[in-house]
PDB file of C-alpha atoms in Angstrom:
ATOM      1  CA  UNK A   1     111.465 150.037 106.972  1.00 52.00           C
ATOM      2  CA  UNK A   2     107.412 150.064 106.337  1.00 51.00           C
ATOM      3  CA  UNK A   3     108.533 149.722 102.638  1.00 54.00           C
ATOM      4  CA  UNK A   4     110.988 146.460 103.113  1.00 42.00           C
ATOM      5  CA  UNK A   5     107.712 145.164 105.548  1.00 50.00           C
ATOM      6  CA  UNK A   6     105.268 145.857 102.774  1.00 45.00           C
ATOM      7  CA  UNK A   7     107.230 144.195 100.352  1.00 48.00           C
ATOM      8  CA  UNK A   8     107.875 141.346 102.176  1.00 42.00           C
ATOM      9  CA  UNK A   9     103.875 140.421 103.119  1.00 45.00           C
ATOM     10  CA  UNK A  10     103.592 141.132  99.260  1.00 39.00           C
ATOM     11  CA  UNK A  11     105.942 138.393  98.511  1.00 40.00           C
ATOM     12  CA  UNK A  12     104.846 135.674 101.182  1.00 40.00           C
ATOM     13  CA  UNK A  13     101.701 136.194  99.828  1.00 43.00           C
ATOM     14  CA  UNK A  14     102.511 135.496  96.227  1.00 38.00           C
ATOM     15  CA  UNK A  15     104.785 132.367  97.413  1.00 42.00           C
ATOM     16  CA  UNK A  16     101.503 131.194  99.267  1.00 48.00           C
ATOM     17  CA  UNK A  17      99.116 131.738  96.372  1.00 48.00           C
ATOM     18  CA  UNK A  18     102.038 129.835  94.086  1.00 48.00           C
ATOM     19  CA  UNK A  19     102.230 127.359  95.982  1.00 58.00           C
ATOM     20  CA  UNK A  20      98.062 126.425  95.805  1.00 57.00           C
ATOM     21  CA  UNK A  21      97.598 123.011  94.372  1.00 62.00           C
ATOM     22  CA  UNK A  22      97.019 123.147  90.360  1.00 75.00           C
ATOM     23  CA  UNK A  23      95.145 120.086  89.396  1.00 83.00           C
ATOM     24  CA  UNK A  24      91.256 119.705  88.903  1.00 92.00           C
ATOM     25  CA  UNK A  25      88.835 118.163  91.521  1.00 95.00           C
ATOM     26  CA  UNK A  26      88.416 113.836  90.766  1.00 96.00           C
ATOM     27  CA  UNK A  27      85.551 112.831  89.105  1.00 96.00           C
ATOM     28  CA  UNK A  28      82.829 112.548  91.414  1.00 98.00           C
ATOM     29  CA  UNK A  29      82.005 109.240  93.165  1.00 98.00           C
ATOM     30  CA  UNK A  30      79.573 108.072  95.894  1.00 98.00           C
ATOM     31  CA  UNK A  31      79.611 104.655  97.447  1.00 97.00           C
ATOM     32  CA  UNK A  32      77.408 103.199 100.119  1.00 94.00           C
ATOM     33  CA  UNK A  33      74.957 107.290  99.708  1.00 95.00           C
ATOM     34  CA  UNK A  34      78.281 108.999 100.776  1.00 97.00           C
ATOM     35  CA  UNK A  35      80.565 110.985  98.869  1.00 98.00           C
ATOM     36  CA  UNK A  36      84.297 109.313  98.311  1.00 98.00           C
ATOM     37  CA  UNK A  37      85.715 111.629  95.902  1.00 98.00           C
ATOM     38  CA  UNK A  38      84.877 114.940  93.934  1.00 98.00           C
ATOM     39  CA  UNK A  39      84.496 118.712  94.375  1.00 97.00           C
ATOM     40  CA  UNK A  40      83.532 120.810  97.727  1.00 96.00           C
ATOM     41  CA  UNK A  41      79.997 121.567  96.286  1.00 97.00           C
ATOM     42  CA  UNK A  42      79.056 117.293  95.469  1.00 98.00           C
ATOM     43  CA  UNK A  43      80.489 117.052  99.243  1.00 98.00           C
ATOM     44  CA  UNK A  44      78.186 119.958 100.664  1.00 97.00           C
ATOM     45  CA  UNK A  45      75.388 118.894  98.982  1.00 97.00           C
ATOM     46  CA  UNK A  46      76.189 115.140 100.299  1.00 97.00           C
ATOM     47  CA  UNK A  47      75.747 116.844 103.631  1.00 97.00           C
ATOM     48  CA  UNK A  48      79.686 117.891 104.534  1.00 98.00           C
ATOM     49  CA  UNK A  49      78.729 120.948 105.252  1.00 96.00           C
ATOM     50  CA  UNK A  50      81.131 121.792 108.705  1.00 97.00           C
ATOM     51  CA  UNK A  51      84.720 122.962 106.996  1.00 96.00           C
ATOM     52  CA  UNK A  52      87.166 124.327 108.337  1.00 94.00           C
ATOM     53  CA  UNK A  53      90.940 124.818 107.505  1.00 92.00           C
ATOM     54  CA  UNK A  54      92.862 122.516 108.412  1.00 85.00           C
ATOM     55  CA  UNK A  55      96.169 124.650 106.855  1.00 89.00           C
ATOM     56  CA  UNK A  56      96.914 127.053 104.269  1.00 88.00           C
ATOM     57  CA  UNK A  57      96.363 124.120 101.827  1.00 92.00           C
ATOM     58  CA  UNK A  58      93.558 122.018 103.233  1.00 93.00           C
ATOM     59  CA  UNK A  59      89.940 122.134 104.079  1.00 96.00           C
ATOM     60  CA  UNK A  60      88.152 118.897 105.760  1.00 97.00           C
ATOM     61  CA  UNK A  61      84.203 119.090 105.649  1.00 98.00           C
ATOM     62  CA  UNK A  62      82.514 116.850 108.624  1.00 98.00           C
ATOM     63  CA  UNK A  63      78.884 114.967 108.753  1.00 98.00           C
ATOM     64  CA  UNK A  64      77.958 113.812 112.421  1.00 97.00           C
ATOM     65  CA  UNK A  65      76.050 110.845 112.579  1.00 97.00           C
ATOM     66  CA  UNK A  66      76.812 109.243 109.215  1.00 96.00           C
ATOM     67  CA  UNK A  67      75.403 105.583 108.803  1.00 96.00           C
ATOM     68  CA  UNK A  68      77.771 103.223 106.711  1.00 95.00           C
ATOM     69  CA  UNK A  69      76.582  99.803 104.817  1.00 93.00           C
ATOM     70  CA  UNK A  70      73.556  99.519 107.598  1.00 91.00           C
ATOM     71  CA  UNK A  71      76.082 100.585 110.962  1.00 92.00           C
ATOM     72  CA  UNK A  72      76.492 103.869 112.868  1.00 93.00           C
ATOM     73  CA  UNK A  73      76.197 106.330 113.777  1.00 96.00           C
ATOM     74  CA  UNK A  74      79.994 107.324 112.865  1.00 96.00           C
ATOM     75  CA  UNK A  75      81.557 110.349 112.647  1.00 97.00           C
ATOM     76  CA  UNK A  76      82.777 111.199 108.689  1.00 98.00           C
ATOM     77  CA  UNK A  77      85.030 113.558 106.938  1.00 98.00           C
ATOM     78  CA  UNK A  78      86.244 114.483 103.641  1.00 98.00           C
ATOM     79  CA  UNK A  79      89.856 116.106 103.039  1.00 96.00           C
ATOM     80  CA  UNK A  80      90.363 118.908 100.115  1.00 96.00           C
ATOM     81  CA  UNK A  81      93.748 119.989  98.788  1.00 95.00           C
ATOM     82  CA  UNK A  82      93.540 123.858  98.448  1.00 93.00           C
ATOM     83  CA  UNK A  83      93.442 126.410 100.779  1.00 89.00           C
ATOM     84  CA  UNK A  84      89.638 127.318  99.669  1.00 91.00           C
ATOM     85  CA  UNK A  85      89.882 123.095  98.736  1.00 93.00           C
ATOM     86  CA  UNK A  86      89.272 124.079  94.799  1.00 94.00           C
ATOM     87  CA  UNK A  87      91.319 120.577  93.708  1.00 95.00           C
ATOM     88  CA  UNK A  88      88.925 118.136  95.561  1.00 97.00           C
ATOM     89  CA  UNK A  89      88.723 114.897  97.697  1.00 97.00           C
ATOM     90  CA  UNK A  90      90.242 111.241  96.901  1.00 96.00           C
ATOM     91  CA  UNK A  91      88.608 109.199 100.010  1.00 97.00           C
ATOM     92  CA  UNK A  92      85.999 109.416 103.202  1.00 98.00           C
ATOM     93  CA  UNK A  93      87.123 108.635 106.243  1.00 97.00           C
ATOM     94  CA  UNK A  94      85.157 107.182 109.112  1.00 96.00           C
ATOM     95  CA  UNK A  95      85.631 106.593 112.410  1.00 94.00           C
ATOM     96  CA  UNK A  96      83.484 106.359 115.455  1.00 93.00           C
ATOM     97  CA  UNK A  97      83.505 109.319 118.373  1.00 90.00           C
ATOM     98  CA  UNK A  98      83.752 107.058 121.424  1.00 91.00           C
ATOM     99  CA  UNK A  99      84.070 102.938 120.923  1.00 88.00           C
ATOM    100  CA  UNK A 100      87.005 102.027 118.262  1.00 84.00           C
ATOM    101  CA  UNK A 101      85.743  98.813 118.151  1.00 84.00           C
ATOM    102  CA  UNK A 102      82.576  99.659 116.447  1.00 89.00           C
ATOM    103  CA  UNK A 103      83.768  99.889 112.874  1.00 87.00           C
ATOM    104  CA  UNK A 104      84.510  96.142 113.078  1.00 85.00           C
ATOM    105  CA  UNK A 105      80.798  95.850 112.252  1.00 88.00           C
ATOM    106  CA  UNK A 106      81.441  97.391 108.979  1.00 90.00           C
ATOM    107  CA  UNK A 107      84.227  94.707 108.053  1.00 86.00           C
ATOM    108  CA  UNK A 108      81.424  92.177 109.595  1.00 85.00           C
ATOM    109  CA  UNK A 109      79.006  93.249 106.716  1.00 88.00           C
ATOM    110  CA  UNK A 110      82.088  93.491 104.110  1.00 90.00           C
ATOM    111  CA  UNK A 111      82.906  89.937 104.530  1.00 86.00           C
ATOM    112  CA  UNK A 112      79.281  88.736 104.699  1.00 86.00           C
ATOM    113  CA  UNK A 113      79.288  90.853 101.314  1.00 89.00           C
ATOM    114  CA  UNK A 114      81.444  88.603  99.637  1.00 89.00           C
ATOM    115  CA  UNK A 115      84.627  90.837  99.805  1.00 91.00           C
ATOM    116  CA  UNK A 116      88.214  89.643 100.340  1.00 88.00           C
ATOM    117  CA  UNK A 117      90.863  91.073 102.594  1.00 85.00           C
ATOM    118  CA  UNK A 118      94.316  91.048 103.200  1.00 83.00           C
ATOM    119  CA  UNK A 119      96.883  92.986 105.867  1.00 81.00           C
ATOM    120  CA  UNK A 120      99.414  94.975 105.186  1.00 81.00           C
ATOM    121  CA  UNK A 121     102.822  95.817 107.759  1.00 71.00           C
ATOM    122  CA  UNK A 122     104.284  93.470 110.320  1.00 65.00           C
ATOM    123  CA  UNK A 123     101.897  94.319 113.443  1.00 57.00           C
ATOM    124  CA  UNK A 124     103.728  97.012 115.217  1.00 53.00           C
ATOM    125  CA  UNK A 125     102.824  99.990 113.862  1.00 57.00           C
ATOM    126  CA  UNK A 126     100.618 101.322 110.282  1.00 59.00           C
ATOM    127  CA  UNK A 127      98.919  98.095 109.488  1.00 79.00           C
ATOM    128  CA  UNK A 128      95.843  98.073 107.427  1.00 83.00           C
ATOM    129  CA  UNK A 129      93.303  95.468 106.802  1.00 85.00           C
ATOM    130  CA  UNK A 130      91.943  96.033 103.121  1.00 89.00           C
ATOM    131  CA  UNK A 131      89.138  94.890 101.784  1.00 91.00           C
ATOM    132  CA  UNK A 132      87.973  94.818  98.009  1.00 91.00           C
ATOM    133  CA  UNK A 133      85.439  93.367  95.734  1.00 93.00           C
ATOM    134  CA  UNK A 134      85.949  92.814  92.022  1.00 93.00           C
ATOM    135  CA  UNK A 135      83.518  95.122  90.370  1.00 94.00           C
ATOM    136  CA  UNK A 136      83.406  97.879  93.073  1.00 96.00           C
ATOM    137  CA  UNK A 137      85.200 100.572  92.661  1.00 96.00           C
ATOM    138  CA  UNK A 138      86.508 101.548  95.896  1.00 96.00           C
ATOM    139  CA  UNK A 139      88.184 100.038  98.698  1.00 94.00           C
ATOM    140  CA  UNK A 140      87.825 100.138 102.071  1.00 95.00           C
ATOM    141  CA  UNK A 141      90.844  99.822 104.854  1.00 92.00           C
ATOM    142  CA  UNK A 142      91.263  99.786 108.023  1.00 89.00           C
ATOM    143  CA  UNK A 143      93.498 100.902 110.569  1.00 83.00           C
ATOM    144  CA  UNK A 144      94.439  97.811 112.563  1.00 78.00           C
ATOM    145  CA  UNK A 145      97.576  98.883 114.795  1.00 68.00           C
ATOM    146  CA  UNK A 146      96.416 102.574 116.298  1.00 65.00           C
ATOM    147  CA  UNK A 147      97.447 104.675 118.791  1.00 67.00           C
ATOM    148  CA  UNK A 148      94.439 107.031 118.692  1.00 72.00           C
ATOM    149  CA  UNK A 149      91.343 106.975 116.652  1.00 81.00           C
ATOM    150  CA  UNK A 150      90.410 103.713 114.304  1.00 85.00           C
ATOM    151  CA  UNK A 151      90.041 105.431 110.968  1.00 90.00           C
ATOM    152  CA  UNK A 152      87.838 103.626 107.850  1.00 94.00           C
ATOM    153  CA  UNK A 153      88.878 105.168 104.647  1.00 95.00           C
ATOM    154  CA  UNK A 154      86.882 104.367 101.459  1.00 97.00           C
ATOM    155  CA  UNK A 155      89.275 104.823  98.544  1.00 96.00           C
ATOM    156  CA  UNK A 156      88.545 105.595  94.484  1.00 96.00           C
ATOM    157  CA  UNK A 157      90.165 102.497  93.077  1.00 93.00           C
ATOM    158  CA  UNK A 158      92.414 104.929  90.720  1.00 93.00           C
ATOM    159  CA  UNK A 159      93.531 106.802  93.759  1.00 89.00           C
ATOM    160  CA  UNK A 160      97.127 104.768  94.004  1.00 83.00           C
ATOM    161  CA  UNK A 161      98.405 107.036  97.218  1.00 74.00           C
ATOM    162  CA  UNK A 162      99.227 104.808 100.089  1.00 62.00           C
ATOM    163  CA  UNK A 163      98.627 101.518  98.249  1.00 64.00           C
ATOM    164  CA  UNK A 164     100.989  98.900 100.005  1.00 63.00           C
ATOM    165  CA  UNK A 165     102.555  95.875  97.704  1.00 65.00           C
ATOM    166  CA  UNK A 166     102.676  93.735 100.714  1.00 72.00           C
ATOM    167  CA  UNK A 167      98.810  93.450 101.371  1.00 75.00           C
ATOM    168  CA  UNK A 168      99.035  89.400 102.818  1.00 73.00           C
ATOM    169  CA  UNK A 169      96.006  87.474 101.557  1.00 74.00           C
ATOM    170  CA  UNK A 170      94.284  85.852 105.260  1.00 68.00           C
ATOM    171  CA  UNK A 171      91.194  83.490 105.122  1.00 63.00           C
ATOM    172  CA  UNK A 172      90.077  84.697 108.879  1.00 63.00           C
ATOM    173  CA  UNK A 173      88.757  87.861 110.520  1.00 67.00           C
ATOM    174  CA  UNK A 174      90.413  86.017 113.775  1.00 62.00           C
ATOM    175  CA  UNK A 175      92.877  88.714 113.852  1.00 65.00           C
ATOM    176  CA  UNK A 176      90.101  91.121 115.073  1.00 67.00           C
ATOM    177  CA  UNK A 177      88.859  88.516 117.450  1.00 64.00           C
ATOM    178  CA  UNK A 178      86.594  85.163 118.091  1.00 66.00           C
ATOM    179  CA  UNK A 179      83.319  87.610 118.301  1.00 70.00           C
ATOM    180  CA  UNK A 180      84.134  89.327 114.753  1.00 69.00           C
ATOM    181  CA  UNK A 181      84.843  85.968 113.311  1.00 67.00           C
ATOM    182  CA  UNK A 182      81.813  84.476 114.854  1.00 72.00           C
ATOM    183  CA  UNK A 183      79.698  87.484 113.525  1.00 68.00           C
ATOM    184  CA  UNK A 184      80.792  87.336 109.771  1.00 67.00           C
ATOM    185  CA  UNK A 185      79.696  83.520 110.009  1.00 69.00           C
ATOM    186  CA  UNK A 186      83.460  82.015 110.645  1.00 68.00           C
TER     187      UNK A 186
END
């Protein structure tokens, strides 16, 4: 019996290492002073120094008080694939610890900036406000519709993964009320 035990930890444990992500940390980007893709040591020395495992295949490293494009604080946090997260980051996420409405301010300064926006889904449920600037190379979206937590993820341009076809060009920041609009100058 201690030999069909041993045997069997043996072989979860070679199914777990197998099953370890294979590809090489993305190239290593910063936008706005904070790290939106690379490798855990660009993202430690960024500051994301409090990781944890999230699972046997992912690591997320947190920075407290994070300033974005001029607003904050927010909370920030960095997602590796890998158990030890050896194959990298694609985005950032923000969000703010107590007032979801606070990231507005960051589309506020995104519009002022000259960058467009459209919305994705139909207003129940996953909808994302995305905004991009030719030149840049990231964008930035929004959760919108939320149960929880208002997430801001700044995305590597070349990271395609969640990228919605049905991103509706709007002319207003209405959608995220009069104050908002009235702020970015509408």
């Amino acid at each position: 019996m201690g030999k069909l035990i041993g045997r069997a930890t043996l072989s979860l444990a070679l199914l777990a290492a197998s099953c370890q992500p294979k590809r090489p940390p993305p190239p290593r980007l910063l936008f706005g002073g904070l790290p939106v893709s690379g490798d855990l040591g660009f993202a430690q020395a960024k500051g994301f120094k409090s990781c944890f495992n999230e699972d046997a295949m992912h690591v997320r490293c947190r920075q407290h008080d994070v300033m974005f494009l001029g607003q904050g604080p927010f909370e920030a946090a960095v997602d590796l694939l890998g158990g030890y997260g050896q194959s990298g980051f694609d985005q950032l996420t923000l969000w703010h610890a107590s007032d979801n409405d606070e990231v507005y301010k960051i589309l506020v300064s995104l519009a002022k900036a000259g960058w467009r926006y459209c919305y994705t889904g139909d207003g129940d449920r996953g909808d994302q406000a995305i905004f991009t600037h030719q030149g840049k190379q990231v964008r930035i979206s929004m959760d919108i519709s939320y149960w929880a937590t208002r997430r801001l993820r700044v995305i590597p341009n070349w990271n395609k993964s969640g990228l919605s076809e049905h991103c509706i060009a709007d002319k207003s920041l209405l959608r995220f009320g009069p104050d908002v609009a009235r702020a970015a100058g509408e």
